[in-house]
Every structure is written in structure tokens, then in C-alpha cells.
Coordinates of C-alpha atoms and ligand atoms in Angstrom, one line a residue:
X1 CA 0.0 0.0 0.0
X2 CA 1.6 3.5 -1.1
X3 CA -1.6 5.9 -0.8
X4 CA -4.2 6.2 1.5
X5 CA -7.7 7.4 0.7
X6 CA -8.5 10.8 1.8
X7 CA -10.4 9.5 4.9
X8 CA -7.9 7.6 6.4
X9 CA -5.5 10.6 5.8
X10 CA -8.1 12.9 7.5
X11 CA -8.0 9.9 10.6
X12 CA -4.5 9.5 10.9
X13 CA -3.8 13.5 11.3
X14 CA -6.8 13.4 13.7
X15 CA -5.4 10.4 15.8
X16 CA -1.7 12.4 15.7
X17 CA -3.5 15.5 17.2
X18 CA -5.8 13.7 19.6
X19 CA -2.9 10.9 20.9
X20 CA 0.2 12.2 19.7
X21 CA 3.4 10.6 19.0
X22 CA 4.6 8.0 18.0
X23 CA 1.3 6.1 17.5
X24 CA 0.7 2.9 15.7
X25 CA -2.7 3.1 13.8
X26 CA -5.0 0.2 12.5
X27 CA -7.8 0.0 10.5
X28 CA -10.0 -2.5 11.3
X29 CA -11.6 -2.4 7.7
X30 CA -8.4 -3.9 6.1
X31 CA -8.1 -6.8 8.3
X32 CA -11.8 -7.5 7.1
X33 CA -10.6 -7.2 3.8
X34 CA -7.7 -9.3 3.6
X35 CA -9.4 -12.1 5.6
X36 CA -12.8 -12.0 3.1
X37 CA -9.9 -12.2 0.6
X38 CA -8.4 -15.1 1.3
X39 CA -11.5 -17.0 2.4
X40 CA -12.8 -16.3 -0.6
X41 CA -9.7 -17.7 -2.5
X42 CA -10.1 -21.0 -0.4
X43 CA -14.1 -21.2 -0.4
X44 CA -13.8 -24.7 -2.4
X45 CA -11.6 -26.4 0.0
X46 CA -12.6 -28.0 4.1
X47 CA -10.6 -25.3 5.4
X48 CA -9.7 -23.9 9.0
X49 CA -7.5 -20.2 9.0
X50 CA -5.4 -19.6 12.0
X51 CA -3.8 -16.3 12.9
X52 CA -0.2 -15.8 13.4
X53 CA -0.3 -13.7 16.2
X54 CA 3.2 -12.9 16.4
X55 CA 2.4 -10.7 13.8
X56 CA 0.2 -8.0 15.6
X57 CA -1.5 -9.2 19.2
X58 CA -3.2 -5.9 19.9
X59 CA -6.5 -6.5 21.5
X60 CA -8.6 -5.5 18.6
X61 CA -6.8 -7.1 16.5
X62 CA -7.6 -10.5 18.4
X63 CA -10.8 -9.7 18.8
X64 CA -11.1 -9.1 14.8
X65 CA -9.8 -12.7 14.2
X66 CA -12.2 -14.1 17.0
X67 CA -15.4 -12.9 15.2
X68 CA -13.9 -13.8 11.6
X69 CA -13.8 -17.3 13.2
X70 CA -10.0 -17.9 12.9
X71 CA -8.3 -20.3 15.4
X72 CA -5.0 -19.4 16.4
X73 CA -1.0 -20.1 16.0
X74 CA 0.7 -19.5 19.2
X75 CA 4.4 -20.0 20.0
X76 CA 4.6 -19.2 23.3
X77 CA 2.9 -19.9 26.6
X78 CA 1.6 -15.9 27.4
X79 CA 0.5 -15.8 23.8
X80 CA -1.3 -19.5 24.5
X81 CA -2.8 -18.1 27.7
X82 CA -3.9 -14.8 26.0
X83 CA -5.6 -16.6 23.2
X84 CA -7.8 -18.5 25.1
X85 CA -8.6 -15.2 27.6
X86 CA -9.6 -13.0 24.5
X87 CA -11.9 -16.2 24.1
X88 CA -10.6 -18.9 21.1
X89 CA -12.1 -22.5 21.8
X90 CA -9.0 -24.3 22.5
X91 CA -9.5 -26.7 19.5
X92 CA -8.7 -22.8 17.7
X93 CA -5.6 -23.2 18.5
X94 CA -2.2 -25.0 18.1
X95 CA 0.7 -24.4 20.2
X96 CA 3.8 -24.0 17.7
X97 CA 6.8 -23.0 20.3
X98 CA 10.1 -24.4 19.0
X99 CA 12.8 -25.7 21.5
X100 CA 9.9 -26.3 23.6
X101 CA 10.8 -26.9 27.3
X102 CA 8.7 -29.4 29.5
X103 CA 7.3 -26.5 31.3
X104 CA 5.7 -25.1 27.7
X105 CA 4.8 -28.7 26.5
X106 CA 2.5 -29.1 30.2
X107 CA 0.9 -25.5 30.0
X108 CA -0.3 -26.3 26.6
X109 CA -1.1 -29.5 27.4
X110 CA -3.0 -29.0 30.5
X111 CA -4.9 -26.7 29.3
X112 CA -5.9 -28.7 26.1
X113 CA -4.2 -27.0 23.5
X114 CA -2.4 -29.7 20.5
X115 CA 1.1 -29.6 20.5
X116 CA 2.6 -29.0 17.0
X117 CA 5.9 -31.0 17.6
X118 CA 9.6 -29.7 15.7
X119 CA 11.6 -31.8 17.1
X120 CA 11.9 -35.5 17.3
X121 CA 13.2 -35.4 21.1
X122 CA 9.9 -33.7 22.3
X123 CA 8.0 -36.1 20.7
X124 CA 9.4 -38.5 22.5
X125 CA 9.2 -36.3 25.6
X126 CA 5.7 -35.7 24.8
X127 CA 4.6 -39.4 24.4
X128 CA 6.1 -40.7 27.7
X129 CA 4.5 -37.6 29.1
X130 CA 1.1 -38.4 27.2
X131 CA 0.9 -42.0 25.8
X132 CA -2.1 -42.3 23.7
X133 CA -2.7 -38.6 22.7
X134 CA -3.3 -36.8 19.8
X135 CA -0.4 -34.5 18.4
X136 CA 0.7 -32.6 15.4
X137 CA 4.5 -32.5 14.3
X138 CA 6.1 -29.7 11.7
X139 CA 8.0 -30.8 8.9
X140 CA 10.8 -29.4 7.5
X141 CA 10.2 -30.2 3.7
X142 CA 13.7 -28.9 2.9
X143 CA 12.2 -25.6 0.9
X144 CA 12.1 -22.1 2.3
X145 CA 11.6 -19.1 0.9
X146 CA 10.9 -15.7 2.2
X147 CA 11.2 -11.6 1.8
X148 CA 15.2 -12.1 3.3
X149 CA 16.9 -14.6 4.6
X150 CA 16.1 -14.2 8.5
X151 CA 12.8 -15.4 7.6
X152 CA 13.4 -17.9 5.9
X153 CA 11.8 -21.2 8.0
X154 CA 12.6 -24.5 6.1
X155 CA 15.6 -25.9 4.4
X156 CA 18.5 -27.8 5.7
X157 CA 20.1 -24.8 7.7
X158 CA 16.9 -23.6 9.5
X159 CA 16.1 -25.0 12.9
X160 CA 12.8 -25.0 12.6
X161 CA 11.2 -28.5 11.9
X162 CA 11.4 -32.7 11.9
X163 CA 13.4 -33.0 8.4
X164 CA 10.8 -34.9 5.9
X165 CA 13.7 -37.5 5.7
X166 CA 13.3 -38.7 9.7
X167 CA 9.6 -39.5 8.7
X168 CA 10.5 -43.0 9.7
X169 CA 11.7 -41.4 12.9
X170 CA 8.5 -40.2 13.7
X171 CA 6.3 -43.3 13.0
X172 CA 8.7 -45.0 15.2
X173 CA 8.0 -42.9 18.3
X174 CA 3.8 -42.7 17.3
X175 CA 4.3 -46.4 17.5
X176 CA 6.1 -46.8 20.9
X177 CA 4.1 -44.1 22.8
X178 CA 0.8 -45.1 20.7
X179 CA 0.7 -41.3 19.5
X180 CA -1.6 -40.7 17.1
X181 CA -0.2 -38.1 14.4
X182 CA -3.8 -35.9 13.3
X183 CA -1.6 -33.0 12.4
X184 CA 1.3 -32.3 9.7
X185 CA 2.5 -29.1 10.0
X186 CA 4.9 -26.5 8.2
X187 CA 6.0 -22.8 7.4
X188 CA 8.7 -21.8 4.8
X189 CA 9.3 -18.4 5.5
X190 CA 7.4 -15.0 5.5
X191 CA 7.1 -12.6 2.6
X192 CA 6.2 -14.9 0.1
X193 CA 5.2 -13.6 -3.4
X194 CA 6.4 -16.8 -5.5
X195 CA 3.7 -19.1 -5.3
X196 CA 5.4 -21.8 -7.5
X197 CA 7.9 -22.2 -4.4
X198 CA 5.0 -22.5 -2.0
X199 CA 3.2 -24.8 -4.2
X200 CA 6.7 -27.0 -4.4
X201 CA 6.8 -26.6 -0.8
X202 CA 3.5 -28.1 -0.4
X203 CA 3.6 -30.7 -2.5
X204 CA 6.7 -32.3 -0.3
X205 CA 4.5 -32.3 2.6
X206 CA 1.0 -33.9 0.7
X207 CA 3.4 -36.3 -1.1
X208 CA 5.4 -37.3 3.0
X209 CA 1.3 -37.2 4.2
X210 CA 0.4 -40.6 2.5
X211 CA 2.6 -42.0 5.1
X212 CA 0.1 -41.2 8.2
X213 CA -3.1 -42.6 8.0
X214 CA -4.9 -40.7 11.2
X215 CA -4.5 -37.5 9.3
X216 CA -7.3 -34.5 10.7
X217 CA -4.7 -31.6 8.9
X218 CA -2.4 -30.6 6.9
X219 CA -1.2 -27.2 8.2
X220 CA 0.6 -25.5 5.1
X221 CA 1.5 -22.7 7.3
X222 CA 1.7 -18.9 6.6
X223 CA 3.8 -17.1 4.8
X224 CA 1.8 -14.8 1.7
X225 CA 3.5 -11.6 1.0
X226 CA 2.1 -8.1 0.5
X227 CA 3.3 -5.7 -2.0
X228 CA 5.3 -2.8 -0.2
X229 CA 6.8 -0.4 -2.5
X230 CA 5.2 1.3 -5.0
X231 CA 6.5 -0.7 -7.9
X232 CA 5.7 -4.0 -6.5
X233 CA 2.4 -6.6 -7.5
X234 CA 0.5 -7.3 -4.3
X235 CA 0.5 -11.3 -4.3
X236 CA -1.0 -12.9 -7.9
X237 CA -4.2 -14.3 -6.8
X238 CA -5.3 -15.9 -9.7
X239 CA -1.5 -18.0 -10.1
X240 CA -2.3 -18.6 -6.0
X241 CA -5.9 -19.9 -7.1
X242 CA -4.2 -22.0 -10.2
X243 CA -1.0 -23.1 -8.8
X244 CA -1.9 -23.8 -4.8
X245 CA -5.5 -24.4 -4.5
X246 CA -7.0 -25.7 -7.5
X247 CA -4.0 -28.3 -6.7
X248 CA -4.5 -28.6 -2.5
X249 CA -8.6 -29.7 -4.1
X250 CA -7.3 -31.9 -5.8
X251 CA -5.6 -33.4 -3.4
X252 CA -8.4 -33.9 -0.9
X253 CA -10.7 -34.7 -3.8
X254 CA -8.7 -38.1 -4.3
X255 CA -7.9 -38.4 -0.4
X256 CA -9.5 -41.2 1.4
X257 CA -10.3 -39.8 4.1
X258 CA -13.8 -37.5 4.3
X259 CA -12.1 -35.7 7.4
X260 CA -9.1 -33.8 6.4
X261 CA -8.7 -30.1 6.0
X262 CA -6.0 -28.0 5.2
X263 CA -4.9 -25.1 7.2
X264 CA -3.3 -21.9 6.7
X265 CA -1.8 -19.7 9.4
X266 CA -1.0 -16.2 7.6
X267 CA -0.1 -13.1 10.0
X268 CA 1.4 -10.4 7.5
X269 CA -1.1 -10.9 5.1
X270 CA -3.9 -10.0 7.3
X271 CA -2.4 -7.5 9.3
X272 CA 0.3 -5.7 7.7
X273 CA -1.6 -3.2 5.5
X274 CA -3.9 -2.2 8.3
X275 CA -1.2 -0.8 10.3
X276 CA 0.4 3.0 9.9
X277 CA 3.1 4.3 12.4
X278 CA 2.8 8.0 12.9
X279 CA 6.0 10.0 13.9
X280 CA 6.2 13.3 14.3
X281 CA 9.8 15.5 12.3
X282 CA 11.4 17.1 15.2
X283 CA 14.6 18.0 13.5
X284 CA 15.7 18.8 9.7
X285 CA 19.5 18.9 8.9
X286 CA 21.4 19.6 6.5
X287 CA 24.5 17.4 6.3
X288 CA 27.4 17.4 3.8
X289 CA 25.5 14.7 1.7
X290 CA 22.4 13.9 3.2
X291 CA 19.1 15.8 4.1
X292 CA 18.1 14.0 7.4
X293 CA 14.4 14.1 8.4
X294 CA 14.9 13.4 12.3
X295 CA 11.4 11.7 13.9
X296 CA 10.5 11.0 17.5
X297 CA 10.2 6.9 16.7
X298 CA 12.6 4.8 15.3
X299 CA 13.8 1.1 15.0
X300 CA 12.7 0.2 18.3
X301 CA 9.3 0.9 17.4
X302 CA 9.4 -0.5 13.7
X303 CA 12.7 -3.1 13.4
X304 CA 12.1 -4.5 9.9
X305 CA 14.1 -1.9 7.7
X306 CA 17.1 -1.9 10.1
X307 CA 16.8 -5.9 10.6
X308 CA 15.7 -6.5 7.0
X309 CA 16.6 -3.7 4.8
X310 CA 13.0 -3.5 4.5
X311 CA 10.7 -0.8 2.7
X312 CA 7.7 1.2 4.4
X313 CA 6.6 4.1 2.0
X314 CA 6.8 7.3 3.9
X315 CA 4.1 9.8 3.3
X316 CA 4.4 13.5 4.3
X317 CA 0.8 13.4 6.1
X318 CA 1.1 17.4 7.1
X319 CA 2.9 18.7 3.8
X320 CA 0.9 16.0 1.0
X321 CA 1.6 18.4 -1.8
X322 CA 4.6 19.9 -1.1
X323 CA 7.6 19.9 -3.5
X324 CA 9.4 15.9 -3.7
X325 CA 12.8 16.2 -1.9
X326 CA 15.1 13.7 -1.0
X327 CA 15.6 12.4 2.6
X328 CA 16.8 9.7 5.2
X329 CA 14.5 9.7 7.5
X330 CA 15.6 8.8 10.6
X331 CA 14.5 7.6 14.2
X332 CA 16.2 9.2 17.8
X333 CA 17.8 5.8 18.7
X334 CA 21.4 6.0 19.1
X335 CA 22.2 3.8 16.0
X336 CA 23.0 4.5 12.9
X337 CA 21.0 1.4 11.5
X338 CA 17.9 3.4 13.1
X339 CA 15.7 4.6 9.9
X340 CA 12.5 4.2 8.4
X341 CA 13.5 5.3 4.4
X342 CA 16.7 5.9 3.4
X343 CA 17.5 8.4 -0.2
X344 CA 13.7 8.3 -0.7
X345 CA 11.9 11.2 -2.0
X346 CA 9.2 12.2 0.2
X347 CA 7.2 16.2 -0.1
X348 CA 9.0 18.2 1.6
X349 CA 9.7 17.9 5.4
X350 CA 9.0 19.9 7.9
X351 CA 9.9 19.9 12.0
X352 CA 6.7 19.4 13.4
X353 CA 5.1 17.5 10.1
X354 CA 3.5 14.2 11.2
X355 CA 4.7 11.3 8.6
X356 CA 2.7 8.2 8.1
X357 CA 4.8 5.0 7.9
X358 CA 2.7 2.5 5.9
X359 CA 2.1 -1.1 5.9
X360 CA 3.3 -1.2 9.3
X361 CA 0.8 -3.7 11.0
X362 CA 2.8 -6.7 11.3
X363 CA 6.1 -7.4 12.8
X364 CA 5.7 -3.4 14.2
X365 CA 4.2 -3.5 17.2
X366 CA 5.2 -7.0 18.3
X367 CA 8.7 -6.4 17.8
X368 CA 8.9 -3.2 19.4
X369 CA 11.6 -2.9 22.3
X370 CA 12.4 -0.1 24.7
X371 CA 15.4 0.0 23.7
X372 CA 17.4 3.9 24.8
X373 CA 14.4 3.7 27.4
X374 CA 12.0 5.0 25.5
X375 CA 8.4 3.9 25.5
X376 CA 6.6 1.6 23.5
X377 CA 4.4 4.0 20.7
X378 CA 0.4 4.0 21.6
X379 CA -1.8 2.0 19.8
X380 CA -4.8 3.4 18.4
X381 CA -8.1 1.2 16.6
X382 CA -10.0 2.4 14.0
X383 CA -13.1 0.6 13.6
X384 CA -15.0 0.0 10.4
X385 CA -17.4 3.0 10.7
X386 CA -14.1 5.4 11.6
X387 CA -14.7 5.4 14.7
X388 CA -11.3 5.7 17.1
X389 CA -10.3 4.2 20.4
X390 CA -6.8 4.5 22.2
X391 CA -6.1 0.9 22.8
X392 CA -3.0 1.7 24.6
X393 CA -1.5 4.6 25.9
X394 CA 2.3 5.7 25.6
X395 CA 4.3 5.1 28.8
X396 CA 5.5 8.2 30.7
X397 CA 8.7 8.7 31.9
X398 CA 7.9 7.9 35.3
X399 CA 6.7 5.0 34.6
X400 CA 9.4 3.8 32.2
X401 CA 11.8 4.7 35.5
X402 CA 9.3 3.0 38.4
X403 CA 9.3 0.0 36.0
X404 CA 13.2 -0.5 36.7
X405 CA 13.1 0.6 40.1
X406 CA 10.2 -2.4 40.4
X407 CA 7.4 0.5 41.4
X408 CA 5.2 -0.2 39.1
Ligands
PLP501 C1 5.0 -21.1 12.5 C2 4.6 -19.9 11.8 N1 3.4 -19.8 11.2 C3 3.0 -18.7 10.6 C4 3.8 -17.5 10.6 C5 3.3 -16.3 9.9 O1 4.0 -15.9 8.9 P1 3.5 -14.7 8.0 O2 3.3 -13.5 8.8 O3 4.6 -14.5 7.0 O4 2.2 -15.2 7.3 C6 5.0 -17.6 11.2 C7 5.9 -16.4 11.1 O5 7.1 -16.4 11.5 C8 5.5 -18.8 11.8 O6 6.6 -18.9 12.4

């Protein structure tokens, strides 16, 4: 997304005005969308959607997911336990944490979440621990692909996953703990716009499937990109129709067994456009070589272009038609990998100007830090009728200080 339509320019300098700086901003309207959008894609096939809410676990948010009827992925125990407060049935959700200690595997368990199992020494941990039960395990098809390599989830130098070749492995343990294996499980990566990798991907875990005959899902995992500069495609979703699930209905058309669905577990795609960050331009300076648009956010409030290299389009939301100039535009961290944009012609910068960064919705908020003690932005909701609600407030100072001193 590079433009915003005048009403949600008109919100975004109304939320900057009525909760300041830095705030992240979502639109509930374009989670709606992008879910319709992908149900709609999948309406021919028994499907379940889960929410990867790593992505963005702001209250609305959840709450949005809840009433589309998505279940959830969750990878750690607070984000179980928070799952099943906002109110998902805990057949909604699978509990994907990886390395998972005892103490994770009995939480989830005890509170009758299924396990979805990376490694073959949990499952044998987990059926000593709970002979008889069912479980899923993720499988590590040997593919990955994703938006850079950090992301990438599956191939033989990333952790995640049981590699497809230990499937022997696997029965082996089912057998001796009399596990029964209703779940296959994977994710490639995040930031996927090639949907001939994620249909190869696929296929490695449908053809490893005939092997388990108890089979309830097949979990293809998340993973579908969103177009973020202006010169990108947003994801092809007639070649994601043709070349993943006219395929995927194939396959369960010629499965024997009536009961199988196939999952997806997306978190970008649903959440990334919704999401602007608003930062207000507190300094412009002239250096030797460089205009430098200084904001009060920065990298600890949105990582990816510091971790990733990633693009967010910038828009001047004070100044919209003022002249094109060229800027870095920069956060007030104390590194110099802190910046949203770098040599990226945005109109004309002014101090005090609010800026919108776009597409900012997943992997924003969740991955903020305090980093240089300074507080997490606020969080602000935008409901489908425009209506707005601070859904979390910006930390004060004092605070931020009787937090250390253990105050709070
Ligand atoms: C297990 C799992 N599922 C789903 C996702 C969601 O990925 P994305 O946001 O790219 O859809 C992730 C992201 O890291 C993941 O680790």
C-alpha cells in the first residue's frame, strides 16, 4: 500500500492530534478485507484459517480474528494463555513454540491446546509424558523461501522442523508411545510472493502425508506476501488460485479420508496493511551529503528496515503536496541502522510535520523494544465505521523509570 484514501489521511492527522506521537494506527476495515480475501480464495476447499499472532497481538486485533472465526497459531505460553482469555475455543488453537521446554509442552497441554511438535526429542518427551494422545509434528520439507533470509523457516540450515527424511523417525516414536499423528505441520518463510515455491513446498508435505493414515490436517503454514513499494504486485491471486489451490482440491478430492482439511496460518497478510506508524519530524538537517528528516520513533518501534533492509513508504501526512525532496529519514535511537527510508523522495519535510509510515501492521508492534528507554508507541483502533479508540497509551517517563526501580 503507497496511498491512502482521503479519509484515512483525514483519521491519521486526527489520531496524531488527539494521541500524539509516536502512535501505531490500524484500520480495522483492512483486516476484514484481507481475511474476506483469502476465504474467498479458499471457499472450495474444508478449510480452518489460524492467525499468526506474532504478527500484531493488539486486543482488537484478536478480537477481529475471534469474530472472523479464525483459530490461532501461538508460540509461546503468554500468547497461549492470551488466546484463550480473548476467548478462542481451545480446538482454535495450536501451540507451535520451537525448543519447547517441558514446562511449555505441560501449559499447553494442561490446558488442552495440541502440541505441534519440531523436534523428534519432544515427541518422545511428549509421548512418555502423554501416551495415547493426539499431536501434530512440523515438517521441514527442505524448501524455504521468504522476503530475506532471517525469515526464511525451512531448508537444511533452518532450525525449525522434523526434516521430511526422519519420517520413519516419527512413525517409530507414534508407534512406541501409541501417538496418534492428526496433524502435519509447516511454514517456509514470511514474505512470500512466488507461489510456484510454496506450491513446491506443499507438494513435499502432501506427497510425506500418505505415510500417516490418522490425518485431521495438513497445516501449510503462513507465509503470503504483501506488496510494499510502489512498484511491487501485491500477491498474484489468480496463479495462488491456479497453482496452490486448485492443486491442494485436488488433493483432498482423491484423499480417502472425508475428514481432512487443510490449514493456513498467515499473519502479515492479514495485518500488515492495516497498520500505519505516525512519527512526528522534530529536527531537519542539513548534512554534507544527506538531508536528514529526524522523527521522534525509530527502530525500536518499527525493526524490519534496520533488521531487513526492509521498505515502508513514507508519506508526508502534514505537507501531502509539497515539492518531492530527498531524505533519510531517521529515528532518535542511538544507531545508525535506526531509519525508516533511506534516499527516498518524500514532499518536503518539515519539524513538526506528522509522517505516516505504511504497511506497518505486522512485525511493528510486536517487535517493538524499549530499547534507549523509550516507550513503546500507543496503539490506536479504527473501527469500520471510523470510529477511534486508544487501545493503549504511551508510557511516561515515570513510569518507564518506576518499572526498573520495580514500582510499578
Ligand atoms: C509457525 C509460523 N506460522 C505462521 C507464521 C506467519 O508468517 P507470515 O506472517 O509471513 O504469514 C510464522 C511467522 O514467523 C510462523 O513462524
Amino acid at each position: 500500500m503507497t496511498e491512502l484514501t482521503p479519509e484515512q489521511h483525514r483519521l491519521l492527522l486526527s489520531c496524531a492530534e488527539t494521541h500524539g506521537t509516536p502512535t501505531y494506527v490500524y484500520f480495522e476495515g483492512t483486516i476484514v478485507r484481507q481475511i474476506q480475501t483469502l476465504k474467498k480464495h479458499l471457499s472450495g476447499l474444508p478449510l480452518r484459517l489460524l492467525y499468526a499472532m506474532k504478527a500484531n497481538h493488539s486486543l482488537p486485533v484478536m478480537q477481529t480474528m475471534l469474530r472472523e472465526g479464525l483459530g490461532i497459531d501461538a508460540v509461546s505460553p503468554a500468547e497461549l494463555m492470551y488466546a484463550l482469555k480473548v476467548g478462542f475455543p481451545v480446538d482454535r488453537v495450536l501451540f507451535s513454540a520451537n525448543n519447547m521446554t517441558d514446562g511449555e509442552m505441560h501449559f499447553a497441554t494442561g490446558r488442552g491446546v495440541m502440541l505441534n511438535v519440531g523436534e523428534l526429542s519432544r515427541l518422545e518427551a511428549f509421548g512418555k509424558a502423554y501416551p495415547g494422545s493426539d499431536v501434530c509434528v512440523r515438517l521441514n520439507g527442505q524448501v524455504g523461501a521468504g522476503h530475506h533470509e532471517h525469515v526464511i523457516t525451512a531448508g537444511d540450515r533452518s532450525k525449525f522442523g522434523i526434516p521430511v527424511e526422519h519420517v520413519e523417525e516419527i512413525h517409530a516414536i507414534a508407534a512406541k508411545y501409541s501417538l496418534t499423528i492428526v496433524g502435519l505441520h509447516q511454514h517456509i518463510g514470511s514474505g512470500i510472493m512466488d507461489t510456484k515455491t510454496l506450491w513446491q513446498a506443499i507438494s513435499v508435505i502432501l506427497d510425506a502425508s500418505t505415510s500417516f493414515k490418522d490425518l485431521r490436517f495438513i497445516n501449510v503454514g503462513g507465509g503470503l506476501g504483501i506488496a510494499y513499494r510502489p512498484d511491487e504486485q501485491d500477491l498474484d491471486m489468480s496463479s495462488f488460485d491456479d497453482l496452490i489451490v486448485e492443486p491442494l482440491k485436488a488433493f483432498i478430492d482423491q484423499h480417502p479420508s472425508e475428514d481432512l482439511s487443510i490449514w493456513f496460518e498467515p499473519g502479515r497478510f492479514f495485518t500488515a496493511q492495516c497498520g500505519v506508524l505516525l512519527a512526528r519530524v522534530n529536527t531537519v538537517k542539513e548534512g554534507t551529503v544527506r538531508t536528514f528528516a529526524g522523527t521522534d520513533s525509530g527502530m525500536n518501534h518499527l525493526v524490519r528496515p534496520a533488521m531487513y533492509g526492509s521498505y515502508h513508504h513514507v508519506l508526508n501526512l502534514s505537507n501531502p503536496d509539497g515539492k518531492h525532496k530527498t531524505y533519510d529519514v531517521v529515528g532518535n535511537i542511538c544507531e545508525s541502522s535506526d531509519f525508516f527510508a533511506k534516499d527516498r523522495q518524500v514532499a518536503e519535510l518539515r519539524e513538526g510535520d506528522i509522517i505516516g509510515v505504511l504497511d506497518a501492521g505486522a512485525y511493528g508492534m510486536s517487535m517493538t523494544t524499549t530499547y534507549n528507554m523509550r516507550s513503546e508507541p500507543a496503539e490506536v483502533w479504527i473501527d469500520a465505521d471510523g470510529s477511534q479508540c486508544l487501545v493503549r497509551p504511551r508510557r511516561t517517563v515515570e513510569e518507564m523509570v518506576a518499572h526498573e526501580m520495580r514500582q510499578a
